[in-house]
XYZ file of C-alpha atoms in Angstrom:
615
model
C 11.508 -0.111 1.699
C 10.591 -1.787 5.010
C 7.298 -3.658 5.544
C 5.963 -6.459 7.938
C 2.399 -7.778 8.294
C 0.005 -10.407 10.041
C -2.911 -11.796 8.408
C -5.789 -12.534 11.145
C -9.679 -13.062 10.803
C -11.629 -10.071 12.734
C -15.432 -10.365 13.369
C -17.309 -7.957 11.331
C -19.124 -6.753 14.209
C -15.757 -5.754 15.650
C -14.732 -4.063 12.522
C -17.888 -2.024 12.537
C -17.596 -0.889 16.168
C -13.954 0.110 15.428
C -15.412 2.374 12.461
C -17.847 3.725 14.749
C -15.481 4.506 17.552
C -12.812 5.581 15.359
C -10.092 3.001 16.007
C -10.414 2.145 12.405
C -10.260 5.312 9.909
C -9.295 6.273 6.505
C -6.016 8.042 5.715
C -6.985 11.350 4.178
C -5.403 10.439 0.989
C -8.415 7.971 0.438
C -10.911 9.338 -2.096
C -14.542 9.071 -1.460
C -16.180 6.650 -3.832
C -19.756 5.459 -3.629
C -20.919 2.223 -4.408
C -24.198 1.868 -6.231
C -27.124 0.006 -4.676
C -26.719 -3.489 -6.590
C -23.145 -3.719 -5.566
C -24.017 -3.075 -1.933
C -27.093 -5.544 -2.287
C -24.689 -7.998 -3.687
C -22.199 -7.330 -0.815
C -24.975 -8.042 1.905
C -26.237 -11.028 0.134
C -22.957 -12.625 0.253
C -22.365 -12.247 3.674
C -25.700 -13.503 4.690
C -24.994 -16.732 2.998
C -21.497 -16.706 4.652
C -19.631 -16.370 1.167
C -16.146 -14.345 1.280
C -15.937 -10.688 0.148
C -12.277 -10.251 0.158
C -9.594 -9.341 2.689
C -9.071 -5.893 4.020
C -5.501 -4.183 4.350
C -4.705 -1.846 7.590
C -1.793 -0.194 8.835
C -0.729 -0.055 12.334
C -1.306 3.542 13.354
C 1.367 3.529 16.180
C 4.558 3.497 13.772
C 6.299 6.664 12.571
C 4.136 6.827 9.262
C 1.578 9.215 10.467
C -1.304 10.566 8.321
C -4.314 12.854 8.725
C -7.459 10.739 8.882
C -11.212 10.838 8.328
C -13.866 8.458 9.814
C -15.549 6.089 7.523
C -18.236 7.829 5.434
C -21.376 8.280 7.888
C -19.479 7.359 11.260
C -19.481 10.014 13.915
C -16.868 11.920 15.254
C -14.289 9.630 16.865
C -14.498 8.479 20.435
C -11.312 6.538 20.557
C -7.815 6.987 19.434
C -6.818 5.637 16.180
C -5.438 2.070 16.065
C -4.922 1.425 12.404
C -5.413 3.212 8.807
C -7.713 1.389 6.304
C -5.627 1.251 3.161
C -7.793 -1.395 1.170
C -11.517 -2.310 1.628
C -13.052 1.257 1.876
C -15.902 0.926 -0.225
C -16.796 -2.614 1.462
C -16.748 -1.233 5.047
C -18.245 2.170 3.990
C -21.210 0.281 2.549
C -21.370 -2.213 5.377
C -21.333 0.602 7.933
C -23.743 2.590 6.727
C -26.157 -0.273 5.794
C -25.778 -2.388 8.888
C -24.816 -0.095 11.755
C -25.981 3.189 11.240
C -29.586 4.196 11.037
C -29.020 7.118 8.927
C -29.915 6.473 5.211
C -27.297 4.992 2.883
C -25.842 7.424 0.405
C -25.727 5.630 -2.666
C -26.467 5.811 -6.428
C -28.433 4.036 -8.987
C -26.809 1.938 -11.871
C -27.034 5.152 -13.984
C -24.937 7.041 -11.352
C -27.993 9.247 -9.828
C -27.381 9.891 -6.225
C -29.965 8.295 -4.027
C -30.611 7.635 -0.176
C -31.942 4.240 0.716
C -32.444 1.928 3.696
C -32.217 -1.704 3.183
C -34.268 -4.614 4.327
C -34.522 -8.425 4.267
C -37.831 -9.706 3.029
C -37.821 -12.544 5.748
C -40.190 -14.819 3.721
C -38.086 -14.573 0.697
C -34.862 -14.851 2.827
C -35.985 -17.992 3.836
C -37.113 -19.587 0.406
C -34.779 -21.461 -1.271
C -36.151 -20.947 -4.646
C -35.422 -17.072 -4.030
C -31.968 -15.750 -4.859
C -30.760 -14.229 -1.557
C -29.929 -10.901 -3.440
C -33.581 -10.655 -4.458
C -34.968 -10.830 -0.812
C -33.021 -7.389 0.094
C -35.479 -4.699 -0.547
C -34.031 -0.997 -0.729
C -36.712 1.484 0.297
C -36.532 5.440 0.114
C -35.630 7.582 2.955
C -39.109 7.757 4.326
C -39.001 3.849 4.239
C -42.293 4.060 2.112
C -42.369 2.358 -1.165
C -45.013 4.263 -3.437
C -46.353 3.422 -6.945
C -48.735 4.795 -9.560
C -46.543 8.206 -9.728
C -46.589 8.287 -5.826
C -50.260 7.907 -5.233
C -50.434 4.510 -3.849
C -48.312 2.978 -1.199
C -46.928 -0.589 -1.802
C -44.935 -0.843 1.369
C -44.857 0.982 4.421
C -41.882 0.382 6.863
C -41.788 3.640 8.431
C -42.562 2.030 11.836
C -41.168 -0.867 13.871
C -44.846 -2.080 14.085
C -45.129 -2.138 10.219
C -41.604 -3.872 9.788
C -42.995 -6.627 12.238
C -46.456 -6.847 10.355
C -44.774 -6.991 7.131
C -42.058 -9.255 8.209
C -39.139 -7.103 6.919
C -35.987 -6.876 8.956
C -33.981 -3.472 8.706
C -30.563 -4.312 7.963
C -29.452 -1.263 9.894
C -30.098 -3.130 13.145
C -28.203 -6.167 11.983
C -25.830 -6.024 15.316
C -28.645 -5.445 17.613
C -31.142 -8.057 16.007
C -31.948 -9.388 19.184
C -33.420 -6.210 20.466
C -35.617 -6.214 17.403
C -36.438 -9.847 17.889
C -37.748 -9.080 21.244
C -39.678 -6.221 20.142
C -41.105 -8.365 17.267
C -42.149 -10.904 19.405
C -43.857 -9.160 21.868
C -45.841 -7.437 19.135
C -46.732 -10.530 17.789
C -48.382 -11.883 21.134
C -50.100 -8.613 21.180
C -51.470 -8.328 18.032
C -51.778 -11.474 16.238
C -54.106 -14.281 17.367
C -52.591 -16.682 15.027
C -49.046 -15.849 15.819
C -47.222 -19.439 15.456
C -46.118 -19.064 11.865
C -45.045 -15.264 12.387
C -42.726 -16.259 15.170
C -41.641 -19.388 13.522
C -40.294 -17.202 10.304
C -38.680 -14.878 12.551
C -36.813 -17.244 14.735
C -35.866 -19.164 11.482
C -34.538 -15.957 9.915
C -32.463 -14.971 13.237
C -30.882 -18.528 12.860
C -30.265 -18.792 9.160
C -29.271 -15.173 8.368
C -28.728 -12.772 11.138
C -26.341 -15.595 12.748
C -24.142 -15.313 9.630
C -23.748 -11.737 10.222
C -22.992 -12.071 13.780
C -20.338 -14.948 13.172
C -18.846 -13.626 10.028
C -15.174 -13.028 9.913
C -13.166 -11.010 7.651
C -9.665 -11.742 6.838
C -7.237 -8.691 7.398
C -3.926 -8.231 6.411
C -2.452 -5.714 9.102
C 0.887 -4.065 8.005
C 3.014 -3.294 10.885
C 4.278 -0.186 12.479
C 7.614 -0.437 10.783
C 6.145 -0.221 7.242
C 8.001 2.692 5.485
C 6.292 5.433 3.456
C 7.422 4.264 0.150
C 6.099 0.862 1.090
C 2.650 2.300 1.829
C 2.539 3.947 -1.535
C 3.494 1.162 -3.458
C 1.027 -1.389 -1.522
C -1.920 1.273 -1.935
C -1.147 1.472 -5.638
C -1.043 -2.248 -6.118
C -4.504 -2.566 -4.322
C -6.174 0.388 -5.603
C -8.044 -0.607 -8.906
C -10.541 1.912 -9.002
C -10.325 5.658 -9.823
C -7.680 7.632 -10.285
C -4.313 6.191 -9.187
C -2.673 7.456 -6.143
C 0.317 9.494 -6.344
C 2.945 10.929 -3.982
C 1.056 14.396 -3.732
C -1.761 12.409 -1.957
C 0.404 10.637 0.510
C 2.384 13.840 1.087
C -0.680 15.892 1.658
C -2.033 13.136 4.206
C 1.437 13.286 5.877
C 1.763 17.051 6.341
C -2.014 17.362 7.393
C -0.683 15.369 10.255
C 1.002 18.448 11.427
C -1.856 20.546 10.698
C -0.453 21.878 7.234
C -2.831 21.756 4.580
C -0.804 21.120 1.431
C -3.565 20.980 -0.882
C -4.814 24.418 -0.188
C -1.176 25.749 -0.403
C -0.728 24.171 -3.655
C -3.848 25.495 -4.913
C -3.176 29.081 -4.132
C 0.423 28.613 -5.689
C -0.997 26.822 -8.851
C -3.486 29.937 -9.180
C -0.613 32.498 -9.054
C 1.422 30.467 -11.339
C -1.352 29.589 -14.068
C -3.078 33.131 -14.163
C -0.264 35.069 -15.354
C 1.630 32.233 -17.342
C -0.297 30.200 -19.886
C 2.748 28.173 -20.596
C 2.229 26.637 -16.865
C -1.271 25.884 -17.219
C -0.354 22.102 -17.369
C 1.719 22.029 -14.113
C 1.177 19.200 -11.957
C 1.592 19.116 -8.033
C 3.770 16.106 -8.422
C 6.070 18.090 -10.564
C 6.203 21.007 -7.978
C 7.312 18.528 -5.247
C 9.922 16.958 -7.581
C 11.754 20.445 -7.983
C 11.435 20.902 -3.964
C 13.088 17.406 -3.621
C 15.885 18.436 -5.891
C 16.677 21.249 -3.950
C 16.216 19.462 -0.389
C 18.311 16.568 -1.411
C 20.975 18.848 -3.222
C 21.254 20.802 0.121
C 21.488 17.623 2.042
C 24.343 15.977 -0.434
C 26.306 19.268 -0.079
C 25.988 19.160 3.869
C 27.281 15.685 4.107
C 30.013 16.435 1.414
C 31.207 19.131 3.485
C 31.138 17.192 6.635
C 33.267 14.504 4.747
C 30.465 11.971 5.094
C 29.416 9.650 2.257
C 27.230 12.050 0.050
C 23.417 10.708 -0.757
C 22.031 11.072 -4.024
C 19.995 14.019 -5.194
C 16.537 12.558 -6.288
C 13.268 13.521 -7.564
C 11.911 9.968 -7.190
C 8.401 9.249 -5.625
C 10.354 7.651 -2.414
C 12.380 10.957 -2.261
C 9.170 12.905 -2.332
C 7.726 10.907 0.703
C 10.982 11.981 2.569
C 10.788 15.770 2.164
C 9.957 16.848 5.650
C 7.442 19.625 6.203
C 9.989 22.005 7.039
C 11.912 21.715 3.536
C 8.723 22.174 1.797
C 7.997 25.432 3.494
C 11.497 26.311 2.664
C 11.792 25.663 -0.752
C 7.930 26.038 -1.939
C 8.460 29.785 -2.296
C 11.621 29.427 -4.165
C 10.232 26.921 -6.533
C 7.140 28.891 -7.190
C 9.896 31.959 -8.187
C 11.932 29.319 -10.061
C 8.552 28.390 -12.278
C 7.681 32.179 -13.023
C 11.522 32.788 -14.176
C 11.143 29.546 -16.131
C 8.083 31.115 -17.850
C 10.040 34.338 -18.545
C 12.758 32.145 -19.953
C 10.541 30.236 -22.216
C 8.761 33.426 -23.473
C 12.515 34.531 -24.436
C 12.452 31.424 -26.705
C 9.027 32.119 -27.955
C 7.284 29.564 -25.791
C 3.818 30.842 -25.106
C 1.326 28.119 -24.433
C 1.406 24.926 -22.613
C 0.625 23.163 -25.968
C 3.653 24.358 -27.614
C 6.114 23.316 -24.692
C 8.334 20.592 -26.115
C 8.586 18.817 -22.948
C 6.335 19.238 -19.709
C 8.970 17.235 -17.706
C 11.792 19.423 -18.406
C 10.005 22.358 -16.681
C 10.944 20.521 -13.369
C 14.807 20.831 -13.652
C 14.351 24.131 -15.253
C 12.545 25.534 -12.396
C 14.897 24.010 -9.872
C 17.960 25.399 -11.662
C 16.535 28.856 -11.737
C 15.421 28.669 -8.092
C 18.766 27.565 -7.418
C 20.628 30.490 -9.476
C 18.072 33.179 -8.200
C 18.455 36.435 -10.196
C 21.803 35.168 -11.660
C 20.041 33.503 -14.507
C 19.342 37.005 -15.665
C 23.092 37.332 -16.724
C 23.644 37.041 -20.436
C 26.279 34.374 -20.256
C 24.047 32.310 -17.968
C 20.984 32.684 -20.147
C 23.137 31.517 -23.057
C 24.334 28.367 -21.301
C 20.755 27.757 -20.092
C 19.209 27.925 -23.525
C 21.867 25.631 -24.618
C 21.020 23.092 -21.987
C 17.564 23.551 -22.803
C 17.661 22.985 -26.604
C 19.803 19.989 -25.872
C 17.105 18.498 -23.863
C 14.523 19.422 -26.634
C 16.498 18.179 -29.909
C 18.196 15.493 -28.055
C 14.818 14.258 -27.208
C 16.148 13.269 -23.904
C 13.224 13.973 -21.428
C 10.516 11.510 -23.189
C 11.300 8.775 -20.276
C 13.328 7.716 -17.301
C 13.296 11.402 -16.556
C 14.090 11.452 -12.761
C 17.704 10.323 -12.790
C 18.389 13.020 -15.742
C 16.787 15.703 -13.513
C 19.233 15.018 -10.671
C 22.109 15.277 -13.030
C 20.712 18.560 -14.234
C 20.737 20.282 -10.987
C 24.103 18.763 -9.707
C 25.903 19.976 -13.005
C 24.312 23.124 -14.058
C 25.712 25.562 -11.326
C 29.211 24.157 -11.539
C 29.360 24.702 -15.494
C 28.896 28.171 -15.055
C 31.997 28.310 -12.881
C 34.126 26.475 -15.597
C 32.948 22.906 -14.618
C 32.171 20.193 -17.073
C 28.896 20.441 -19.415
C 25.903 18.942 -17.924
C 25.211 15.301 -18.958
C 22.314 16.677 -20.976
C 24.327 18.833 -23.135
C 27.118 16.332 -23.405
C 24.777 13.621 -24.530
C 22.453 15.217 -26.803
C 22.720 14.601 -30.214
C 20.598 15.250 -33.235
C 20.429 13.451 -36.849
C 19.697 15.384 -39.918
C 17.414 12.490 -40.999
C 15.067 13.043 -38.019
C 13.883 16.215 -39.832
C 12.244 14.045 -42.252
C 10.134 12.538 -39.764
C 9.012 15.145 -37.640
C 5.619 15.567 -38.501
C 3.450 15.032 -35.072
C 2.662 17.729 -32.576
C 3.565 15.223 -29.710
C 7.283 15.213 -30.835
C 9.452 17.629 -28.610
C 11.757 18.231 -31.500
C 9.007 19.206 -33.826
C 7.853 21.872 -31.284
C 11.183 23.010 -30.852
C 11.604 23.910 -34.288
C 8.422 26.020 -34.356
C 9.996 28.018 -31.680
C 13.364 28.117 -32.766
C 12.111 29.734 -36.191
C 10.053 32.398 -34.266
C 13.371 33.148 -31.785
C 15.182 33.698 -35.116
C 13.051 36.345 -36.006
C 10.611 34.789 -38.405
C 8.039 37.306 -39.479
C 4.270 36.906 -40.695
C 3.947 36.381 -44.270
C 1.218 39.047 -44.744
C 1.727 41.395 -41.628
C 5.670 41.274 -41.414
C 5.359 41.402 -37.803
C 8.068 39.193 -35.754
C 6.110 36.864 -33.542
C 6.520 38.277 -30.139
C 3.983 37.543 -27.280
C 1.260 40.098 -28.140
C 1.419 39.064 -31.897
C 1.482 35.319 -30.938
C -1.884 35.471 -29.077
C -3.649 38.322 -30.756
C -2.839 36.822 -34.339
C -3.460 33.239 -33.162
C -0.282 32.144 -34.733
C 0.240 28.373 -35.321
C 2.467 26.062 -37.446
C 1.058 25.811 -40.985
C 2.165 24.119 -44.183
C 4.249 25.994 -46.797
C 3.441 23.664 -49.800
C -0.272 23.490 -48.873
C -1.612 20.024 -48.136
C -4.137 20.369 -51.173
C -1.575 21.096 -53.732
C 0.793 18.421 -52.398
C -1.835 15.765 -52.680
C -2.915 16.983 -55.908
C 0.612 16.121 -57.196
C 0.852 12.783 -55.557
C 3.032 13.854 -52.768
C 2.290 11.731 -49.525
C 1.722 12.947 -46.170
C 4.671 11.540 -44.829
C 6.698 13.985 -46.800
C 4.641 17.129 -47.022
C 3.636 16.776 -43.169
C 7.328 17.020 -42.343
C 8.331 19.713 -40.260
C 10.532 21.080 -42.921
C 7.298 22.064 -45.012
C 5.930 24.013 -41.946
C 6.405 27.066 -40.667
C 4.600 29.741 -37.850
C 1.925 31.672 -39.683
C -0.897 33.700 -38.270
C -4.413 31.847 -38.906
C -5.800 34.828 -40.975
C -2.748 34.705 -43.266
C -3.143 31.048 -43.546
C -6.433 31.283 -44.762
C -5.490 33.887 -46.961
C -2.805 31.625 -48.696
C -5.152 28.913 -49.172
C -4.461 25.490 -50.886
C -2.917 26.875 -54.073
C 0.665 26.352 -55.430
C 3.059 28.908 -53.341
C 3.755 30.947 -56.567
C 0.290 31.814 -56.636
C -0.024 32.938 -52.941
C 3.197 34.869 -53.370
C 1.531 36.659 -56.332
C -1.293 37.427 -54.297
C 0.798 38.936 -51.783
C 2.751 41.206 -54.049
C -0.491 42.144 -55.917
C -2.595 42.823 -53.284
C -6.328 43.597 -53.151
C -8.860 45.925 -51.709
C -8.461 44.844 -48.090
C -4.798 43.692 -48.467
C -2.174 46.378 -49.660
C 0.528 44.777 -51.872
C 3.987 43.918 -50.213
C 7.171 44.830 -51.920
C 8.680 42.057 -53.682
C 12.088 42.881 -51.962
C 10.469 42.937 -48.589
C 8.590 39.646 -49.140
C 11.887 37.971 -49.974
C 13.343 39.346 -46.527
C 10.395 38.094 -44.775
C 10.514 34.435 -46.480
C 14.209 34.555 -45.514
C 13.258 35.065 -42.027
C 11.522 31.687 -42.068
C 14.683 29.815 -43.687
C 12.945 29.852 -47.016
C 14.612 30.448 -50.513
C 11.621 32.303 -52.351
C 13.339 30.799 -55.426
C 12.020 27.222 -55.020
C 8.620 28.917 -54.059
C 8.464 30.937 -57.182
C 9.027 27.962 -59.108
C 7.043 25.532 -57.155
C 10.081 23.272 -56.784
C 9.101 21.266 -54.122
C 11.788 18.540 -53.780
C 14.543 21.376 -54.120
C 12.912 23.354 -51.418
C 12.661 20.552 -49.071
C 16.491 19.733 -49.446
C 17.478 23.342 -49.080
C 15.473 24.177 -45.998
C 16.427 20.808 -44.468
C 20.010 22.229 -44.579
C 18.845 25.681 -43.141
C 17.081 24.010 -40.382
C 19.826 21.925 -39.400
C 22.043 25.005 -39.082
C 19.600 26.524 -36.858
C 19.415 23.455 -34.620
C 23.153 23.096 -34.551
C 23.508 26.641 -33.332
C 21.006 26.149 -30.647
C 22.674 22.913 -29.248
C 26.316 24.448 -29.851
C 27.401 21.066 -31.633
C 27.195 19.745 -35.098
C 24.462 17.235 -36.081
C 24.915 13.707 -37.403
C 24.510 14.130 -41.437
C 22.560 11.754 -43.242
C 25.584 10.852 -45.381
C 27.682 9.992 -42.149
C 25.277 7.721 -40.993
C 26.422 3.929 -41.366
C 24.448 1.890 -43.654
C 23.617 -0.807 -41.268
C 22.530 2.147 -38.613
C 19.332 0.850 -36.865
C 16.320 3.048 -37.792
C 14.420 4.212 -34.860
C 10.615 4.031 -34.957
C 9.197 7.602 -34.784
C 6.007 6.816 -36.274
C 4.202 5.831 -33.299
C 3.643 9.497 -32.294
C 1.851 10.125 -35.483
C -0.520 7.257 -34.530
C -1.033 8.565 -31.126
C -1.917 12.065 -32.600
C -4.198 10.516 -34.965
C -6.123 8.669 -32.182
C -6.885 11.944 -30.387
């Protein structure tokens, strides 16, 4: 990461001129952000008294790092070539340019966030009065420069002409850097219109010396990053100084860099996302940075393979922020259609695992390597043997709980290892390193847990059928019947018998059930709701007892324990059955509770429940 910088003072008037001419512009990743009128007033007051208002940070625009740019808000189309990008100080420069250099009303807002357009004035008498705070000497007036009262019927202060400004001794701050012209006109008007002009001229002259002179001589420290500053350094620097609004991400920077080549990444992404999400609800939370990460995986994989073929030291496959900033536009254009197809294939694959909604997706992050792998495989993934290995890799990530943090390095290993595995190579690191402990089933209680969601999907994948309708949970039934995960031994029943939520909320006591079926079961003992199902009523015909046994078995439930309301025995039995499902999905045995050493450190899985409770 390369960067060099210099710190020098610049006259405020020169900075304003650079903004006006376009020598100093904003990189397009800078978001618009409007200061309210009180903050603008305080800024102007500070400068008028010579107080510091903080340093600016710019980037030399003559280097290799190039961004699409836009003028400071309110500035005209640039008349000069850009010399520097403004990285930090956007709000201050925008506020100062609009209030001191442009005669267009300042687009600001009230403290209650109501948009408003204003002009700012110094009340000359108040500005020269030591008993008046300088901020109170600054007057904001409406767009027509007339302050009204009594519901608009009476004029309190009219500054709509220069002559009225002279008369009322109110200096327009938007004339700050041509104040001498205003002063000359004010002096001439005073000689013509005011017989007793001595005091008037004295106040104007004192104001020019005591206030305007501070603006003329004011210098702002500017930290200028050199032209050798790398893209990664720009991103890091901007994140450090950007303390307001949404944090900058790599997508914003890449968007600005591609725009310099006249490619509109944001528009391209918007269209791709629309296509992905409209037909695939499971993809509705996809983020643009994730899409770029999948592209970076494929691009850096290609670069690595080319280097290996040439006998060179192969660079790493990567999806880090820095690698995203290095993806050239040509690589994006090459791989974006492939990655889009990869995400569509990922949705199809997830549907085959009975994962239909983004809410039920165990890991949003695991979609990145999944889409990249599928893009790399093309139609090969439809082959049964490939799908089997893909499912094993996916469930290993879910039940091994491997995609919660430090995911970028795992992404790279996944795309590196998966394809060779199909040709007899070693198992991917995700498959090798994944492990599941039986006791984890006791602590899986939260929707925020990937393994919790994994069990939910795995039950539907294994053929779970609805208690009432007997239908397997395909995509149509899932959405039409509003299938969700619900308690088997109801909460009300458990609470009535002193069973704590840390036990009855376990995934072992939950299973996928349609919302209508769950309402019918109610909060009664399992033996009672099973009797309701086999007895039936006017709106629900009875279910044959043998058929109900089969339906319950499809959920890995032994009806014996439900008929006798034996909660503890049911939990032990079903935990073993769920463990078998998980072992089959991962292709390896789990660590049994009896095998865990007595001094084995207990992991803290309770934080996820606290998070869920706080939502």
